[in-house]
Every structure is written in structure tokens, then in C-alpha cells.
Amino acid sequence: MEALFSIPKNSVFWAWMILLITALGTYSWRGLGVLLSGKLTQESPWFRWITCVTYAMVASLVIRIIVLPVGILAQMPLSYRLVATGTALAIMMLKKNSLVLALSIGTLLMSALAFLDSASR
């Protein structure tokens, strides 16, 4: 391992070694997932826990994007972001299996609010 760190960082060999190590790390976990996928049932407590953690992580990331955005979204007032998100959620609750419709209307509403805000200045 010490020999790996003595390789100059700007050499082609270093780049290929990093790529190989990264690929091994990625594909070993994917291979383990394939091996274990036949042994897990969707009704098992372990699988349900993983599902709950996954949904919680996605929900927290979405909330973070809405409440603490970066980039151009940070220029929009929080009230506009909350109105667009609430409208999209209401559409999803009222019309089951309408993710595309909810996202489209939420996006159009956010665009309309930004346009009206810039026009009023």
C-alpha cells in the first residue's frame, strides 16, 4: 500500500489505479446487492426498515432544497417555494399516480411566481 502512495499524483498510472479502486468499491457493493436480493423479502422487518430510512433521507433532502436552497433557487422567496411545493403535494394527494402532472404544475407555478415577481420590480 505504501508503494501506491509513492506514485506521482500527476501520472497516468495513478489515475488508472484510482479508477480501478473506485470501480472495485462500487461493483463489489452492487455484486453483494445482487447476491442478497434473492434472500430478502419485501415483507421482512429488515427490508421495511431500509425502506423507511430511504424515504426519510429523500424527504430530508427535499426539505433541505426547499428551505435552504443554493444557487438560483435561493433568490426566490421562501413563500413562493412553499406555495409551489404545497400545490404540487395537493395535486399528488388529490390525483393518485399523477407525479408528472404535480411536478409540471409545481414548476409552472414557480416560474409564474418568478415572472410576476420580476415584472413587479
Coordinates of C-alpha atoms in Angstrom, one line a residue:
M1 CA 0.0 0.0 0.0
E2 CA 2.9 2.3 0.7
A3 CA 4.1 1.9 -2.9
L4 CA 0.8 3.1 -4.2
F5 CA 1.1 6.4 -2.3
S6 CA 4.7 6.9 -3.6
I7 CA 3.4 7.1 -7.2
P8 CA 3.4 10.7 -8.5
K9 CA -0.1 12.1 -8.4
N10 CA 0.0 13.5 -11.9
S11 CA 1.0 10.2 -13.6
V12 CA -1.3 8.2 -15.8
F13 CA -0.7 5.1 -13.7
W14 CA -2.1 7.0 -10.6
A15 CA -5.3 7.9 -12.4
W16 CA -5.8 4.3 -13.6
M17 CA -5.2 3.0 -10.1
I18 CA -7.7 5.4 -8.6
L19 CA -10.2 4.4 -11.3
L20 CA -9.6 0.7 -10.5
I21 CA -10.0 1.1 -6.8
T22 CA -13.2 3.1 -7.2
A23 CA -14.7 0.6 -9.6
L24 CA -13.9 -2.3 -7.2
G25 CA -15.6 -0.5 -4.4
T26 CA -18.6 0.3 -6.4
Y27 CA -19.1 -3.0 -8.1
S28 CA -18.4 -5.1 -5.0
W29 CA -21.4 -3.5 -3.3
R30 CA -23.5 -3.9 -6.3
G31 CA -22.5 -7.6 -6.5
L32 CA -23.3 -8.1 -2.9
G33 CA -26.7 -6.5 -3.5
V34 CA -27.4 -8.9 -6.4
L35 CA -26.4 -11.9 -4.2
L36 CA -28.6 -10.8 -1.3
S37 CA -31.6 -9.7 -3.4
G38 CA -33.0 -13.2 -3.7
K39 CA -32.7 -13.8 0.1
L40 CA -34.7 -10.7 1.2
T41 CA -38.4 -10.4 1.1
Q42 CA -40.2 -7.1 0.9
E43 CA -42.3 -8.0 4.0
S44 CA -39.3 -8.6 6.3
P45 CA -38.6 -6.2 9.1
W46 CA -35.1 -5.5 7.8
F47 CA -36.4 -4.6 4.3
R48 CA -39.1 -2.3 5.8
W49 CA -36.5 -0.6 8.0
I50 CA -34.3 0.1 4.9
T51 CA -37.4 1.4 3.0
C52 CA -38.3 3.8 5.9
V53 CA -34.7 5.1 6.1
T54 CA -34.6 5.6 2.4
Y55 CA -37.8 7.6 2.4
A56 CA -36.6 9.6 5.3
M57 CA -33.4 10.5 3.6
V58 CA -35.2 11.6 0.4
A59 CA -37.7 13.6 2.3
S60 CA -35.0 15.4 4.3
L61 CA -33.1 16.2 1.1
V62 CA -36.2 17.6 -0.5
I63 CA -37.0 19.7 2.6
R64 CA -33.4 21.0 2.6
I65 CA -33.7 22.0 -1.0
I66 CA -36.9 23.9 -0.3
V67 CA -35.9 25.6 3.0
L68 CA -32.1 26.1 2.5
P69 CA -31.6 26.2 -1.3
V70 CA -28.4 27.1 -3.1
G71 CA -27.9 28.7 -6.4
I72 CA -30.6 30.4 -8.3
L73 CA -33.4 28.9 -6.2
A74 CA -32.0 30.8 -3.2
Q75 CA -33.1 34.0 -4.9
M76 CA -36.8 33.0 -4.7
P77 CA -38.6 33.9 -1.6
L78 CA -39.4 31.1 0.8
S79 CA -43.1 31.8 0.5
Y80 CA -43.0 31.1 -3.3
R81 CA -41.2 27.9 -2.8
L82 CA -43.7 26.8 -0.2
V83 CA -46.7 27.7 -2.3
A84 CA -45.3 25.8 -5.3
T85 CA -44.4 22.7 -3.2
G86 CA -47.8 22.8 -1.4
T87 CA -49.7 23.0 -4.7
A88 CA -47.7 20.1 -6.1
L89 CA -48.3 18.0 -3.0
A90 CA -52.0 18.8 -3.1
I91 CA -52.3 17.6 -6.7
M92 CA -50.4 14.4 -5.8
M93 CA -52.9 13.8 -2.9
L94 CA -56.0 14.6 -5.0
K95 CA -55.0 12.7 -8.1
K96 CA -53.3 9.4 -7.4
N97 CA -50.4 8.4 -9.7
S98 CA -50.0 11.9 -11.2
L99 CA -46.4 12.6 -10.4
V100 CA -45.7 14.2 -13.8
L101 CA -48.8 16.5 -13.5
A102 CA -47.8 17.6 -10.0
L103 CA -44.2 18.3 -11.0
S104 CA -45.3 20.1 -14.1
I105 CA -47.8 22.3 -12.3
G106 CA -45.4 23.0 -9.4
T107 CA -42.7 24.0 -11.9
L108 CA -45.0 26.2 -13.9
L109 CA -46.3 27.8 -10.7
M110 CA -42.8 28.6 -9.6
S111 CA -41.9 30.0 -13.0
A112 CA -45.1 32.2 -13.0
L113 CA -44.4 33.5 -9.5
A114 CA -40.8 34.3 -10.5
F115 CA -42.0 36.1 -13.6
L116 CA -44.7 38.1 -11.7
D117 CA -42.1 39.0 -9.1
S118 CA -39.6 40.2 -11.6
A119 CA -42.3 42.1 -13.5
S120 CA -43.5 43.9 -10.4
R121 CA -40.0 45.3 -9.7

